[in-house]
Structure formats: C-alpha cells, structure tokens
Tab-separated table of C-alpha atoms in Angstrom:
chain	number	residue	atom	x	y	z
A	1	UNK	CA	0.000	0.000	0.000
A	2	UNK	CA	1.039	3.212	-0.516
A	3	UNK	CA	2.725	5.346	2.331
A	4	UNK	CA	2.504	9.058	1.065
A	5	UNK	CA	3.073	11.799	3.958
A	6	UNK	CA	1.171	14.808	3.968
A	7	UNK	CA	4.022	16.725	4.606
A	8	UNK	CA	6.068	15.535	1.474
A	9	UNK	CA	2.789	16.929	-0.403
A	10	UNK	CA	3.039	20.182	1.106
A	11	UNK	CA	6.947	20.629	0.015
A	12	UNK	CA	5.981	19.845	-3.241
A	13	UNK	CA	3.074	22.597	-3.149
A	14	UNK	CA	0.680	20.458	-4.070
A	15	UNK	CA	-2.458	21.861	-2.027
A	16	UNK	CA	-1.844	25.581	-4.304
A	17	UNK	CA	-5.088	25.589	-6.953
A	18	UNK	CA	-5.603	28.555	-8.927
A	19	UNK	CA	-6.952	31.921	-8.264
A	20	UNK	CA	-10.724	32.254	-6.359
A	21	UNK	CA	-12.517	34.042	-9.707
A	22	UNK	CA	-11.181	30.994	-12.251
A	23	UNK	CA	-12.745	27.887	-9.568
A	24	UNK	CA	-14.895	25.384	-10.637
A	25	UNK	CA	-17.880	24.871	-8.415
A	26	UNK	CA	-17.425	21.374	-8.639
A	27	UNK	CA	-13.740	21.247	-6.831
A	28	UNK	CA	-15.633	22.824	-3.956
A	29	UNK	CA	-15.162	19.583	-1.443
A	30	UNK	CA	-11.800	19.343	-2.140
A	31	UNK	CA	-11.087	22.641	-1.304
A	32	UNK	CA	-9.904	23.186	2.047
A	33	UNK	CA	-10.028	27.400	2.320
A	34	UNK	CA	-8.534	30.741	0.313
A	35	UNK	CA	-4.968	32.499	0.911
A	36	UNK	CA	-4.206	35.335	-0.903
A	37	UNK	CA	-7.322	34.903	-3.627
A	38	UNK	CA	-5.470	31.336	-4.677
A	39	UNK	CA	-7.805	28.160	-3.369
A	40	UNK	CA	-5.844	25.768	-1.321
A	41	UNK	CA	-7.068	21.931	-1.945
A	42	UNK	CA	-7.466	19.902	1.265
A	43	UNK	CA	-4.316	17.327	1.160
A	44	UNK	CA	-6.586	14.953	3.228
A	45	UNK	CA	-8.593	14.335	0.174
A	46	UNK	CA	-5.372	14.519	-2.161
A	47	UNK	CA	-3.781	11.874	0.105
A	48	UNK	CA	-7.017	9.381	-0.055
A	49	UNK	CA	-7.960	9.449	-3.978
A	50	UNK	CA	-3.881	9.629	-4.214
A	51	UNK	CA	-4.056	5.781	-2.291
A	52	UNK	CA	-7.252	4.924	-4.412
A	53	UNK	CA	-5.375	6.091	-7.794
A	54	UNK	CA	-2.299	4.003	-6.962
A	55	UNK	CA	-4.338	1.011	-6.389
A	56	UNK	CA	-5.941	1.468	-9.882
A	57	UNK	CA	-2.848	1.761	-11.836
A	58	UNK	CA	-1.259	-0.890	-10.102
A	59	UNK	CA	-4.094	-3.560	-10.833
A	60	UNK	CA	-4.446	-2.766	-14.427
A	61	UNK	CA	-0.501	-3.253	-14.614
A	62	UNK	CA	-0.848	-6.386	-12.532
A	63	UNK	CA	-3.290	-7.867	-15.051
A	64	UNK	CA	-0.943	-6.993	-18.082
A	65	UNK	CA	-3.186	-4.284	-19.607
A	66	UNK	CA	-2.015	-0.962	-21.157
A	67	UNK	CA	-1.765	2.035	-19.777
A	68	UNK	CA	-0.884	5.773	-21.791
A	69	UNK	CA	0.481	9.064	-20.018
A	70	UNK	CA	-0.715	12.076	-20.999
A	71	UNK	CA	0.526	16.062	-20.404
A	72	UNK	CA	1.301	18.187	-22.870
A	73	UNK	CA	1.664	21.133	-21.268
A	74	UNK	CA	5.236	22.881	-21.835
A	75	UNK	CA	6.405	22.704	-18.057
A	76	UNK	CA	5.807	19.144	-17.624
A	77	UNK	CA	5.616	17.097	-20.580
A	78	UNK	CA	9.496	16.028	-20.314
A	79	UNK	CA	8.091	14.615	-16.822
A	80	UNK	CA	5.544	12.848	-18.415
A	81	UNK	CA	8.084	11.051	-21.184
A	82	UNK	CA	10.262	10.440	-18.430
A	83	UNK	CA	7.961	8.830	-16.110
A	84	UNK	CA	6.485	6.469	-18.396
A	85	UNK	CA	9.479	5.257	-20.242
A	86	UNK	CA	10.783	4.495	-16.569
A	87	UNK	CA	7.354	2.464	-16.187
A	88	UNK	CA	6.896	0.996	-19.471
A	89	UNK	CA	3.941	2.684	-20.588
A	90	UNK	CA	2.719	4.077	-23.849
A	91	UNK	CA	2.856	8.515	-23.482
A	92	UNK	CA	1.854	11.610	-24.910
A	93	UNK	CA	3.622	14.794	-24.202
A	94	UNK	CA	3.894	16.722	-27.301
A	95	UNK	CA	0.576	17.144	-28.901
A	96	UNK	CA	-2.373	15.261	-28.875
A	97	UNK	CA	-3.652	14.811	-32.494
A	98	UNK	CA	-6.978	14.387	-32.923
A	99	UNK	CA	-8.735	10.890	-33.258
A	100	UNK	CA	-5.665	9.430	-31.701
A	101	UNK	CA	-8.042	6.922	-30.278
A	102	UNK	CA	-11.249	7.589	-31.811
A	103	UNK	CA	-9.710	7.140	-35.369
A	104	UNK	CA	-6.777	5.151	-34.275
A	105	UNK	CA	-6.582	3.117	-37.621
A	106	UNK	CA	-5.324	6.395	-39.302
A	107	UNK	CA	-2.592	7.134	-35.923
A	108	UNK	CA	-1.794	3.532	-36.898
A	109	UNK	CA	-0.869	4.319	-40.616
A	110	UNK	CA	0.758	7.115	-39.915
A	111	UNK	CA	3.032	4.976	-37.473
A	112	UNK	CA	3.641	2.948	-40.311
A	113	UNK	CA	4.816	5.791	-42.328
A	114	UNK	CA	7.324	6.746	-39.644
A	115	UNK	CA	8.581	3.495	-39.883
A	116	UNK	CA	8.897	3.131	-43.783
A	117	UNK	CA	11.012	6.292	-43.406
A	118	UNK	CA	13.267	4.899	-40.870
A	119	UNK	CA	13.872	2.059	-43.162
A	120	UNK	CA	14.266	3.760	-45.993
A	121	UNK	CA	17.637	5.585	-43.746
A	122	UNK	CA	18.582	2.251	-42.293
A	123	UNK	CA	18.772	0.278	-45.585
A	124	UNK	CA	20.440	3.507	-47.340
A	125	UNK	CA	17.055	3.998	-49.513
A	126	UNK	CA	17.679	7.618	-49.087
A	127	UNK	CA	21.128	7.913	-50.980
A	128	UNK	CA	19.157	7.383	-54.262
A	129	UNK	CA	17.245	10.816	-53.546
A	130	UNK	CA	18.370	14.549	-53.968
A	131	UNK	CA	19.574	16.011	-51.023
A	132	UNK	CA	16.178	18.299	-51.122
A	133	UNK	CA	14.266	15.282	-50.666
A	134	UNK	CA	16.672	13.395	-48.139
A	135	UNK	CA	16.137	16.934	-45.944
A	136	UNK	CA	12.295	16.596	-46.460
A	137	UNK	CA	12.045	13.243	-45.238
A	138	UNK	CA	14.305	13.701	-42.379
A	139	UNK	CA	12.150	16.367	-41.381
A	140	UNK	CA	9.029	14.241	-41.604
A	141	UNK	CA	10.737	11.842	-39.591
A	142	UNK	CA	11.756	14.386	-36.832
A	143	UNK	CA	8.200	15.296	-36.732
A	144	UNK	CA	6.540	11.966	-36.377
A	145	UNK	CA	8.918	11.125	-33.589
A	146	UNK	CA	8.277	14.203	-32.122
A	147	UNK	CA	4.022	13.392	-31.797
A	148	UNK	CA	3.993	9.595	-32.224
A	149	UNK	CA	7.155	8.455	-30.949
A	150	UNK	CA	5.229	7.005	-27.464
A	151	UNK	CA	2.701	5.185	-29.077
A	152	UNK	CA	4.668	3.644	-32.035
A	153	UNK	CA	4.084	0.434	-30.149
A	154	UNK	CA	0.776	0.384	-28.847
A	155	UNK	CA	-1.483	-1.684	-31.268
A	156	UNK	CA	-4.949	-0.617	-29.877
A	157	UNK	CA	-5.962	1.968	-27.725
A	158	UNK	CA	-4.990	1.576	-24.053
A	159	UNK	CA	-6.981	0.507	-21.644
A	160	UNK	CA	-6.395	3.165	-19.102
A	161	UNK	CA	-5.557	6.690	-19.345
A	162	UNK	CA	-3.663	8.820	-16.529
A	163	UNK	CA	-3.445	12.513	-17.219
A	164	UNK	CA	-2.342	16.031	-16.034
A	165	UNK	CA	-4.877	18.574	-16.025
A	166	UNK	CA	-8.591	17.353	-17.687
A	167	UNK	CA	-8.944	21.130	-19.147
A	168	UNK	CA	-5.955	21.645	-21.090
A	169	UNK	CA	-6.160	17.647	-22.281
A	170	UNK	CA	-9.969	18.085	-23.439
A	171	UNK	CA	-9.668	16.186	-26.361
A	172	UNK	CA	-7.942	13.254	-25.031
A	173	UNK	CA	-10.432	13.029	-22.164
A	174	UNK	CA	-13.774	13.340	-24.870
A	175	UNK	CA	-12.123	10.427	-26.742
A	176	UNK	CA	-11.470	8.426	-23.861
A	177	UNK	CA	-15.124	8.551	-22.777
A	178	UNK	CA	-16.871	8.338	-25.897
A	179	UNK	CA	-14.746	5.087	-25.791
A	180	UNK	CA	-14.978	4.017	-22.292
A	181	UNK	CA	-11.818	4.358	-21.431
A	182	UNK	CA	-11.350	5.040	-17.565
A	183	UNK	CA	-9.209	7.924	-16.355
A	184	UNK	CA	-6.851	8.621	-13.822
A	185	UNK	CA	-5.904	12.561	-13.532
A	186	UNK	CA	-4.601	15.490	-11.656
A	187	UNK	CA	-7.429	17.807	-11.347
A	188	UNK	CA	-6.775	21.549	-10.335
A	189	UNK	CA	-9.492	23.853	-8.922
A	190	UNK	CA	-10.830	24.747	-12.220
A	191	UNK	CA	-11.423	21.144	-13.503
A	192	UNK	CA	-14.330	19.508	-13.247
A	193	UNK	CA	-13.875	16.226	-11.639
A	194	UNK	CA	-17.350	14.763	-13.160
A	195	UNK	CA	-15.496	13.896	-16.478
A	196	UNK	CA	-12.584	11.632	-14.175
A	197	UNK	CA	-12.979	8.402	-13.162
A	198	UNK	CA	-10.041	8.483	-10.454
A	199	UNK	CA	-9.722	12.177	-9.781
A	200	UNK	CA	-6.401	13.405	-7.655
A	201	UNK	CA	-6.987	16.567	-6.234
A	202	UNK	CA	-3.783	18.944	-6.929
A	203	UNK	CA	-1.846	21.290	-8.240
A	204	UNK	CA	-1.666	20.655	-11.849
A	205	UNK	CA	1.022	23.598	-13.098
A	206	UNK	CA	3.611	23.526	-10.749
A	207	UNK	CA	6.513	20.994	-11.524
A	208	UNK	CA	7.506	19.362	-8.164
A	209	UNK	CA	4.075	18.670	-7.581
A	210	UNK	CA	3.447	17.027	-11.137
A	211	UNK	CA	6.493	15.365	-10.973
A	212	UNK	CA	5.479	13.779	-7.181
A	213	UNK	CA	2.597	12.505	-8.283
A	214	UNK	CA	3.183	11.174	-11.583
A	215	UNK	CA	6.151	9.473	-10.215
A	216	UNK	CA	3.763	8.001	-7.898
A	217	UNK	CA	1.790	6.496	-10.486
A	218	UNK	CA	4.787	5.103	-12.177
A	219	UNK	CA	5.733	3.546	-9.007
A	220	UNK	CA	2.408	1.685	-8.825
A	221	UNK	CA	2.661	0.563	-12.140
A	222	UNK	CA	6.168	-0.599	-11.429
A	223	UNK	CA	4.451	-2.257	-8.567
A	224	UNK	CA	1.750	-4.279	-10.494
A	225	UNK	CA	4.169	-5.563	-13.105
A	226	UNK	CA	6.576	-6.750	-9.840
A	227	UNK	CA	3.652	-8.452	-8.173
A	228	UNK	CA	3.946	-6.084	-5.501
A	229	UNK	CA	7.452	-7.690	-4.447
A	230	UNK	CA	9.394	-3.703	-5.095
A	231	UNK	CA	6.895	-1.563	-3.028
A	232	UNK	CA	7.062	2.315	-3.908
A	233	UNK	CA	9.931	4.220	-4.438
A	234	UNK	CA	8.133	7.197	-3.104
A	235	UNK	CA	7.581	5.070	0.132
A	236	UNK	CA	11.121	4.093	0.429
A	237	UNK	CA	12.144	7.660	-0.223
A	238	UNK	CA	9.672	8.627	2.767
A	239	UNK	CA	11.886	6.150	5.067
A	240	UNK	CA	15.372	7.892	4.212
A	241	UNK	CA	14.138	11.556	4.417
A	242	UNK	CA	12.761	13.525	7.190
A	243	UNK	CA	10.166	16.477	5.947
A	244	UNK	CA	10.955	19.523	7.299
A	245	UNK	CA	8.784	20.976	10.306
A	246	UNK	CA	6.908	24.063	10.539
A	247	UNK	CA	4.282	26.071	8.374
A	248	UNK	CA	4.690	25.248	4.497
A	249	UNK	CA	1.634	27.374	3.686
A	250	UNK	CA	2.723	31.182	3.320
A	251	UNK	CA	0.835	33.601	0.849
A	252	UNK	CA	3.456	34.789	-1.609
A	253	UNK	CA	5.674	31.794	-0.665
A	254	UNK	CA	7.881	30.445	-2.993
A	255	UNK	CA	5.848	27.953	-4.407
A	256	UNK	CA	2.680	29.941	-4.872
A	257	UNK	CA	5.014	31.561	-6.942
A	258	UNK	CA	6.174	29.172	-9.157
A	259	UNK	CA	3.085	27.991	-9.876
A	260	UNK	CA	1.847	31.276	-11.062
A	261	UNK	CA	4.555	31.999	-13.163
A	262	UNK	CA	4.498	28.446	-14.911
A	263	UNK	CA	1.022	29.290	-15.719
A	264	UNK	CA	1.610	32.631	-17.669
A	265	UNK	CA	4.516	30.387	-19.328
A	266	UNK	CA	1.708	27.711	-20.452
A	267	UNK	CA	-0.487	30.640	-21.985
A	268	UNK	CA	-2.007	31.627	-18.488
A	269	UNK	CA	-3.396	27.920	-18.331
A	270	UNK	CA	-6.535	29.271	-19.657
C-alpha cells in the first residue's frame, strides 16, 4: 500500500489551486479554504484518492493491460516522457492529435509511415534521392517522432488513461469517454472532476508537484508488473528523508510563486 506523507505533499506545493474568480464549483469539497485569492485543496482528500489512484494503476498493470500518459503542457511534458518510459507505458507529451483513439486506424498508418522512413535511412534507400528530398524526409521523420514516438508500439488503444490537467487535455479526455476508457488525472481547482474516473486533487502547473505525483503512479505501475514484491519508491524515499517541520503554507511563498509563473509560461493555463 502506498505510504505518502502529507508533509512531502506540502513541500511539493501540491495543495496551491488557482486563483478564487477561475474555480470550478465542482472542486468545492476538495477545497480546504482561500490564501491570498489562490484556493488551497485539502491534502486529506489529495492523500485518499492519491491511495485509491495508486491502487488502480497498479491492478491494471498487474493484469498486463495498457496504460498511456498524458501532459502536454510545456512545463511538464518532459516529466511525463520520463515517467512512463521508466514504467513501461505508452505517453503523450507533445501534442495530442486528434482521433488518436477515436480514429486510431489512421494514428496507426501514420506509425507505419514513420517506420517506412526509418527504413528507408537504415537500408540507405535515401542515398538514391536529392539532397532536397533526403532533408524533407528527415524532417518528416523528426516530426513523427516528435508526436507519435510514445505510441509507435501500442497496437490498440490503451486501456487506461492517466493525465495532467482534464482542461488543457480536453480532447484526449472526450475520446477516452466516448470510448470508455477510464481515467486517472490530476485535477486543479478549475477542472471539473465529473469527467474523471479516479480524480487526484492537486496542483496541476507547478513541476515538483506534477512530478510527485506522476512518479507516484509510475511507481504503482512498477508495482503491479513486480507483483507487488518492489513496493514504492516514493515510500522508500519517505523512510530515508525527514520532511521539514513548521508552516509550508505562506501567501506569496515560494511555491505559490512558481506555480503562477508556470502558468503565464503555459499561456495563463486558460
């Protein structure tokens, strides 16, 4: 079972939403009050849908079924790639193109395509074109890499989706319901948990806190494929490191600023 620490939550600022006036009426039980006009989110509900999310992603894993990361935005897509590739999952962290699931036969082909051009380098195809062409292909193959190069292996679309931030990932979360695909996701204050299936109340923007808890889900998938034999990392880092004491919530505290300024970097996460 997990072991996360409320404290370790704090650090990573996860309890910061995002200003009063841009709330979603929805998030109102998991907010726990207002500092500053910025919502804080009650870290006793983060913690228990936290424990219910790991247990999700660990059982899918555990029965062999596939799971796809998603977060595009520009802060924390790296985390994203990097997290998955460490769990062996299928991810999305440059653009979501639509009908990547709802007309996956046509994400497939293009796949394909990224492969013929691969080939086409590998088996020295190219040196029978112009250098214009070689450039143009090379290009093309930059670019397919760049959007499909975590999904080039996944035959069919996954069977589980986890997610930063519903609102800027729209499209992926209408495809994944008009399919009936359940989703795991980090939902800010001005998300509305109804389209979830496994909501995590949190901050969505800042990076420590997307990084926590999508290493956390990595963890448990880690977990599932292990049996359960390797336990969380996060829980073994818990064991080695003492939190430091005293109050973490300060209006116009460090973290309260990073988040804001991530979001004016990510277009003011409208």
């Amino acid at each position: 079972m997990l072991d996360v620490k409320l404290e370790q939550l704090l650090e990573a600022g996860v309890h910061f939403g995002h200003q009063k006036s841009r709330w979603n009426p929805k998030m109102r039980p998991y907010i726990f009050g207002v500092r500053g006009k910025i919502h804080i989110i009650d870290l006793r509900k983060t913690i228990k849908h936290l424990k219910n999310a790991y247990e999700v992603m660990r059982t899918y894993s555990a029965q062999g079924r596939s799971i796809l990361f998603v977060g595009t935005k520009k802060q924390i897509k790296d985390i994203i790639a990097e997290e998955a590739q460490r769990a062996g999952v299928y991810w999305v962290s440059e653009r979501w193109l639509g009908g990547m699931m709802t007309n996956f036969r046509t994400i497939r082909q293009s796949v394909q395509r990224l492969r013929q051009i691969e080939k086409m380098f590998e088996d020295k195809t190219t040196e029978q074109l112009t250098k214009k062409e070689v450039n143009i292909l090379r290009k093309k193959l930059e670019r397919l890499n760049t959007v499909l190069g975590g999904v080039r292996d996944m035959e069919n679309p996954p069977d589980l989706i986890y997610l930063v931030d519903p609102t800027n990932e729209k499209t992926a979360v209408l495809e994944a319901r008009k399919l009936g695909i359940p989703i795991v996701a980090i939902v800010d204050t001005n998300c509305d948990p109804d389209l979830i299936d496994h909501i995590i109340p949190g901050n969505d923007d800042a990076i420590k806190s997307v990084r926590l808890i999508t290493s956390i889900m990595a963890d448990a998938v880690i977990d599932g494929r292990s049996g359960g034999q390797l336990g969380s990392s996060f829980a073994r880092k818990m064991k080695q490191e003492k939190p430091d004491e005293g109050e973490v919530v300060e209006e116009g505290g460090e973290i309260q600023e990073e988040k804001s300024g991530e979001q004016s970097e990510d277009t003011e996460n409208q």
